Amino acid sequence: MKLFLYFIIMCTLFLPPTALTATYYVATNGSDSNSGSSSSPWKNPQKCALPPIKAGDTCAVRAGTYTDVDGNGVTIYISSSSPAGTSAAPITIKSEIPLAATILVPSIINSGGKGSNTAIVVGRPYYRIEGFNITGGTKDLGSTTSYSGISFYPGGTGSMARFNSIHHVGRAVCSNTSYGMSGIFTKDVSNVIIEQNRIYSIGRRLNGESGCVTDKYQHDHGIYISGATNLVVRRNVFYDTTRGWPIQLYGGVINNINIYHNTIDGRNPRTSMPGQILLASVINGGVIKNNISSNAQGGLVGFSPYSTVLKPTSVVVSYNISSNSDRVGNRVGVTFSNNILNVANLGFVNKTASDYRITSTSSARNRGTKVGVPTVTDGLPDIGYFEFK
C-alpha cells in the first residue's frame, strides 16, 4: 500500500500543469505600459487582443468611451496574429458593467485596408464579445464610406457576439456610396453565434431626411451575412433597421443557417424592398423559426430581385408570428408551415418606447416550437426574443 501511495504521489507531481486563466482590465485612466491588473489597468482595449492574453482569459473594459488610436479604422482588431481561444477555453472581451463601455466605430478615410471602419474585428477563433455599447460612423467619406459594429472574418471560427447594444451606425451620414453599413457583418465564417443583442438605428439617412439627397436605400443592414457555415442568430431585437434589411443573406455560400427567437420590427419604406429577412444567396439548409415579425414590408421573408444566383435548398420557415405575411414571393426549396399570420396586436409591452417584451395576452405566448431550441419551463416556448415572465 505504501508503495502504491508513493507511486500516486509521484505521478501527481509530474502531471502537466493546468493552465491558469487570468482577468485583465482596461480603463480610460489606465496606461498601456501597466500590467493590466485591476489596480493597474491598460488604457486601450486593443490590448485585449495581444499577449499576454491567452486562451481562457477575460479582458474586462471599464466604463467609458474607446476608439481607434492607431488610425487603422478598427478600435479592437483581433487579427491573424492575435492569440487564439479554444472551444473549451474561449477568450472573452467584455464590458465590465454591461453596456457601460462604449466602443466607437471610427470615421477614417482609407482605414488601413481593413475593409471598413469597424468597432471590433474578429479574425481569430473562439472569442466572446460581450456587453458593449457600440455606435459611431459619423462622416460621409464619399465612395469609401463603410461602417460596421462587429465584423467576423475567416479565422473567427466558434466566436460569439452577445449582450451588446449596436446602434446608430452611420445614422448621421448622408451618402450615395454603394458601400454598406451594418450592425454585424460576417464573411465566410463557421460556428459563429449572434445572440441577445439589441440592434437598431443602423444605416444612413433616407432620401429627404434632414435634407439628405440619396438614391441608395438597400445597402445598410442589421446583420449582413456573406458566407457562413453553422451560423446561429437567436434572441436578438431589431428595430429601425430600414435602410436595407434587419437580416440579409447575400454573397458567398451559406450552409446551415439557424435564425430563431428574434423580434423584428419595422420596414424599408420602398415597396420594392420586401421582407425583414432577405434570402439572396446560395443556401444549403436552414431554419427560420419562432421569430416575431412586426410591420414588415410585405412579410417576414423576402427574396432578392437583384440576384440571379439564388438557389436555396431545404430552408424551412415555420412557427413564426407576423402582423402581416410570412413571405413576399416564393422560391423552390423554401417551405413555409405553421406560421401565424395577420395578427393585429402582437402584445408588446410598449412598442413606442421600444419595449418588445410581450404581455400575458400576446398571441406569441406558448406558440413556438421546442424542436431544436433551448427548453423552457412552462410548456411550449413563446415566439420572439422574450419569454414571458
C-alpha positions as a printed Julia matrix, in Angstrom:
389×3 Matrix{Float64}:
   0.0    0.0     0.0
   2.81   2.45    0.86
   4.45   1.72   -2.48
   1.14   2.37   -4.27
   0.63   5.7    -2.49
   4.18   6.73   -3.33
   3.5    5.91   -6.97
   0.32   8.04   -6.97
   2.09  10.99   -5.35
   4.97  10.91   -7.81
   2.62  10.68  -10.8
   0.7   13.68   -9.49
   3.86  15.7    -9.12
   4.82  15.15  -12.72
   1.41  15.76  -14.3
   1.4   18.61  -16.84
   0.47  21.85  -15.07
  -3.09  23.12  -15.5
  -3.16  26.37  -17.43
  -4.31  29.18  -15.16
  -6.68  31.76  -16.59
  -6.45  35.44  -15.82
  -8.61  38.55  -15.96
  -7.13  41.76  -17.31
  -8.6   45.25  -17.17
  -8.86  48.32  -19.39
  -9.83  51.8   -18.18
  -9.82  55.27  -19.68
  -7.4   56.4   -16.96
  -5.08  53.44  -17.45
  -1.79  53.08  -19.35
  -0.77  50.51  -21.94
   2.53  50.17  -20.09
   0.67  48.94  -16.99
   0.32  45.27  -16.07
  -3.38  45.11  -16.9
  -4.34  44.16  -13.37
  -7.4   45.56  -11.62
  -5.3   48.21   -9.88
  -3.04  48.82  -12.89
  -5.31  48.68  -15.98
  -4.4   49.19  -19.61
  -5.73  52.23  -21.44
  -6.8   50.86  -24.84
  -9.0   47.8   -25.44
  -6.74  46.8   -28.35
  -4.53  45.32  -25.62
  -7.26  42.69  -25.16
  -6.2   41.15  -28.5
  -2.47  40.96  -27.72
  -0.22  38.87  -25.45
  -0.17  38.2   -22.55
  -3.83  37.39  -23.3
  -4.21  33.65  -23.9
  -6.92  31.02  -24.25
  -9.36  31.13  -21.34
  -8.54  34.69  -20.3
 -11.01  37.54  -19.83
 -10.41  41.19  -20.64
 -12.84  43.49  -18.8
 -13.26  47.0   -20.21
 -14.39  49.55  -17.66
 -16.96  52.31  -18.17
 -16.02  54.97  -20.69
 -15.68  55.59  -24.41
 -12.97  53.99  -26.54
 -11.98  54.48  -30.17
  -9.26  53.7   -32.7
  -5.91  55.09  -31.59
  -3.6   53.95  -34.4
  -5.55  55.11  -37.46
  -6.3   51.68  -38.93
 -10.06  52.18  -38.76
 -10.63  49.49  -36.1
 -10.94  50.02  -32.35
 -10.36  46.38  -31.35
  -8.62  44.38  -34.1
  -8.39  40.66  -33.38
  -6.06  39.88  -36.24
  -4.42  36.74  -37.59
  -1.52  37.35  -35.21
  -3.69  37.73  -32.1
  -3.88  34.94  -29.5
  -6.45  32.23  -30.24
  -9.06  30.86  -27.91
 -10.26  27.27  -27.92
 -13.71  25.7   -27.72
 -13.02  24.76  -24.1
 -11.24  28.0   -23.23
 -12.53  30.96  -25.27
 -11.12  34.45  -24.86
 -13.71  36.87  -23.51
 -13.6   40.62  -24.16
 -16.43  42.28  -22.3
 -17.75  45.46  -20.77
 -17.13  45.1   -17.05
 -20.52  46.69  -16.37
 -22.97  45.7   -19.13
 -23.26  48.49  -21.75
 -21.13  50.91  -19.7
 -18.15  50.63  -22.06
 -18.74  52.28  -25.44
 -16.69  51.09  -28.42
 -16.85  53.61  -31.24
 -16.98  52.83  -34.93
 -14.22  55.1   -36.3
 -14.71  57.51  -39.21
 -11.38  57.34  -41.0
 -10.69  57.71  -44.75
  -8.61  54.86  -46.22
  -8.72  52.95  -42.98
  -5.66  50.77  -43.34
  -7.17  48.35  -45.85
  -9.28  46.6   -43.22
 -12.34  46.76  -45.47
 -14.35  49.16  -43.37
 -14.36  51.33  -40.29
 -15.29  48.84  -37.61
 -15.59  48.9   -33.83
 -14.47  45.28  -33.38
 -12.99  42.89  -35.97
 -12.84  39.19  -35.04
 -10.38  37.21  -37.15
  -9.23  34.56  -34.67
 -11.12  31.58  -33.23
 -13.22  31.39  -30.09
 -13.63  34.96  -28.95
 -16.61  36.2   -26.92
 -17.58  39.84  -27.47
 -19.97  40.73  -24.65
 -21.96  43.59  -23.24
 -20.64  46.56  -25.19
 -22.42  49.7   -26.29
 -21.3   50.01  -29.93
 -22.06  53.07  -32.03
 -20.5   55.55  -34.45
 -19.56  56.13  -38.06
 -20.48  59.78  -38.36
 -18.87  61.14  -41.54
 -19.63  60.86  -45.23
 -16.34  59.56  -46.57
 -17.51  59.62  -50.18
 -17.18  56.4   -52.17
 -15.14  54.8   -49.36
 -17.8   55.06  -46.67
 -18.28  51.73  -44.95
 -19.12  51.17  -41.31
 -19.72  48.11  -39.15
 -20.22  47.48  -35.45
 -18.75  43.96  -35.24
 -17.23  42.04  -38.16
 -16.44  38.32  -38.17
 -13.9   37.31  -40.82
 -12.35  33.96  -41.82
 -10.41  32.72  -38.84
 -13.12  33.75  -36.37
 -14.42  30.18  -36.02
 -16.52  29.48  -32.96
 -16.75  33.11  -31.89
 -19.76  34.87  -30.4
 -21.32  38.32  -30.06
 -23.84  38.59  -27.24
 -25.5   41.07  -24.87
 -24.35  44.05  -26.98
 -26.3   47.16  -27.93
 -25.34  48.07  -31.51
 -26.95  51.24  -32.77
 -26.68  54.46  -34.78
 -24.01  53.03  -37.05
 -23.79  55.51  -39.92
 -27.1   57.08  -38.94
 -25.84  60.67  -39.2
 -24.39  60.08  -42.68
 -25.92  61.28  -45.94
 -24.17  59.25  -48.63
 -24.63  57.88  -52.12
 -21.98  55.21  -51.75
 -22.88  51.62  -52.52
 -20.59  50.5   -49.69
 -22.74  49.22  -46.88
 -23.16  49.89  -43.2
 -24.09  47.13  -40.79
 -24.56  46.34  -37.14
 -22.84  42.95  -37.52
 -21.09  41.59  -40.62
 -19.94  38.02  -41.28
 -17.69  36.83  -44.09
 -17.11  33.11  -44.68
 -17.15  32.12  -41.01
 -18.2   28.94  -39.25
 -19.9   28.13  -35.95
 -20.45  31.76  -35.01
 -23.3   32.65  -32.62
 -25.01  36.05  -32.57
 -27.36  36.21  -29.61
 -29.18  38.52  -27.22
 -28.1   41.73  -28.9
 -30.2   44.87  -29.43
 -29.57  46.14  -32.96
 -31.24  49.36  -34.04
 -30.93  52.61  -35.98
 -28.47  51.16  -38.49
 -27.65  52.89  -41.76
 -27.57  56.23  -43.49
 -30.22  58.9   -43.73
 -33.07  58.29  -46.11
 -33.65  60.49  -49.11
 -35.25  63.7   -47.83
 -34.29  63.04  -44.21
 -32.63  66.16  -42.77
 -32.22  67.42  -46.33
 -30.32  64.33  -47.49
 -30.29  63.51  -51.21
 -29.51  59.87  -52.0
 -30.81  57.06  -54.17
 -29.23  54.32  -52.03
 -31.79  52.63  -49.83
 -30.82  48.94  -49.78
 -27.21  48.67  -48.61
 -27.37  49.01  -44.81
 -28.36  46.07  -42.61
 -28.77  44.97  -39.03
 -26.84  41.75  -39.74
 -25.18  41.17  -43.11
 -24.29  37.52  -43.69
 -21.92  36.95  -46.61
 -20.94  33.32  -46.49
 -21.23  31.18  -43.36
 -21.47  27.62  -42.07
 -23.47  26.65  -38.98
 -24.31  30.25  -38.13
 -26.82  30.88  -35.33
 -28.78  34.15  -34.99
 -31.01  33.88  -31.93
 -32.85  36.03  -29.4
 -31.92  39.42  -30.84
 -34.13  42.51  -31.12
 -34.1   44.55  -34.34
 -35.84  47.85  -34.96
 -35.25  50.92  -37.13
 -33.03  48.83  -39.41
 -34.85  50.02  -42.51
 -32.09  51.26  -44.81
 -31.78  47.7   -46.05
 -32.87  44.6   -44.14
 -32.65  43.63  -40.47
 -31.04  40.37  -41.64
 -29.58  39.98  -45.12
 -28.1   36.78  -46.54
 -26.21  37.84  -49.64
 -22.96  36.66  -51.16
 -20.96  33.5   -50.76
 -22.4   30.11  -49.86
 -24.38  29.67  -46.67
 -24.57  26.2   -45.13
 -26.99  25.52  -42.3
 -28.3   28.89  -41.15
 -30.37  28.99  -37.95
 -32.44  32.12  -37.28
 -34.8   31.76  -34.36
 -36.41  33.55  -31.42
 -35.72  37.05  -32.76
 -38.06  40.04  -32.55
 -38.0   42.21  -35.68
 -39.89  45.48  -36.12
 -40.06  47.94  -39.0
 -40.0   48.18  -42.77
 -38.0   49.74  -45.54
 -40.26  52.47  -46.98
 -39.67  51.21  -50.53
 -42.25  48.67  -51.65
 -39.53  47.17  -53.84
 -37.61  46.17  -50.67
 -39.79  43.37  -49.27
 -39.25  41.35  -46.13
 -37.2   41.63  -42.97
 -35.0   38.6   -43.69
 -33.63  38.69  -47.22
 -32.62  35.39  -48.8
 -30.28  36.21  -51.66
 -27.51  33.64  -51.61
 -26.81  30.0   -52.3
 -28.26  28.46  -49.14
 -27.8   24.8   -48.28
 -30.05  24.06  -45.35
 -31.53  26.33  -42.74
 -34.37  27.07  -40.34
 -36.18  30.34  -39.64
 -38.49  29.78  -36.7
 -40.03  31.24  -33.54
 -39.49  34.83  -34.73
 -41.83  37.81  -34.3
 -42.27  39.94  -37.42
 -43.86  43.33  -36.8
 -44.73  45.85  -39.52
 -42.68  44.19  -42.27
 -42.74  45.41  -45.85
 -44.98  42.64  -47.17
 -43.85  39.85  -44.86
 -41.09  38.26  -42.8
 -39.06  36.67  -45.61
 -38.17  38.35  -48.88
 -36.25  37.22  -51.94
 -33.77  39.42  -53.75
 -34.97  40.94  -57.01
 -31.35  41.69  -57.88
 -29.78  38.24  -57.65
 -29.85  35.57  -60.34
 -27.87  33.04  -58.3
 -30.42  32.38  -55.57
 -30.55  28.6   -55.15
 -31.74  27.81  -51.62
 -32.42  24.2   -50.71
 -34.16  22.82  -47.65
 -34.88  26.09  -45.89
 -37.82  25.75  -43.51
 -39.72  28.82  -42.3
 -42.08  27.79  -39.5
 -43.69  28.78  -36.2
 -43.17  32.5   -36.77
 -45.78  35.14  -35.99
 -46.35  38.16  -38.23
 -48.52  41.25  -38.28
 -48.97  40.55  -42.0
 -47.49  37.67  -44.04
 -44.64  35.21  -43.63
 -43.25  35.92  -47.12
 -43.15  38.02  -50.22
 -42.89  35.59  -53.13
 -41.61  32.02  -53.18
 -38.52  30.08  -54.19
 -38.04  26.4   -54.87
 -36.53  24.76  -51.79
 -38.02  27.18  -49.24
 -41.06  25.82  -47.38
 -43.46  27.69  -45.08
 -45.58  25.99  -42.4
 -47.31  26.63  -39.08
 -46.79  30.39  -39.2
 -49.32  32.68  -37.5
 -50.25  35.49  -39.87
 -52.1   38.82  -39.93
 -52.02  39.32  -36.16
 -53.38  42.78  -35.4
 -51.84  43.11  -31.94
 -48.66  41.22  -31.14
 -48.9   42.18  -27.49
 -45.73  44.17  -26.9
 -45.41  45.92  -23.53
 -44.7   49.3   -25.16
 -43.66  49.29  -28.8
 -43.49  53.11  -28.89
 -40.81  53.0   -26.22
 -39.06  50.07  -27.95
 -40.03  47.72  -25.14
 -40.6   44.49  -27.06
 -41.31  42.25  -24.11
 -44.62  40.52  -24.54
 -47.67  40.65  -22.3
 -49.55  37.7   -20.85
 -52.21  38.06  -23.56
 -49.83  38.22  -26.51
 -50.59  35.89  -29.41
 -46.92  34.87  -29.24
 -47.39  33.17  -25.84
 -46.65  29.42  -25.92
 -46.97  29.31  -29.72
 -43.42  28.38  -30.73
 -41.84  25.03  -31.42
 -39.46  23.5   -28.92
 -37.72  21.4   -31.57
 -34.1   22.43  -31.92
 -34.25  25.33  -29.46
 -33.33  25.6   -25.76
 -36.01  24.23  -23.45
 -38.35  26.36  -21.37
 -40.01  25.6   -18.06
 -43.64  26.36  -18.89
 -44.52  24.18  -21.85
 -44.07  25.48  -25.37
 -41.75  28.44  -25.85
 -43.05  31.91  -26.55
 -42.26  33.26  -30.01
 -39.72  36.08  -30.21
 -36.79  37.28  -28.11
 -38.52  37.45  -24.75
 -40.01  34.59  -22.8
 -42.9   35.99  -20.75
 -42.23  36.14  -17.02
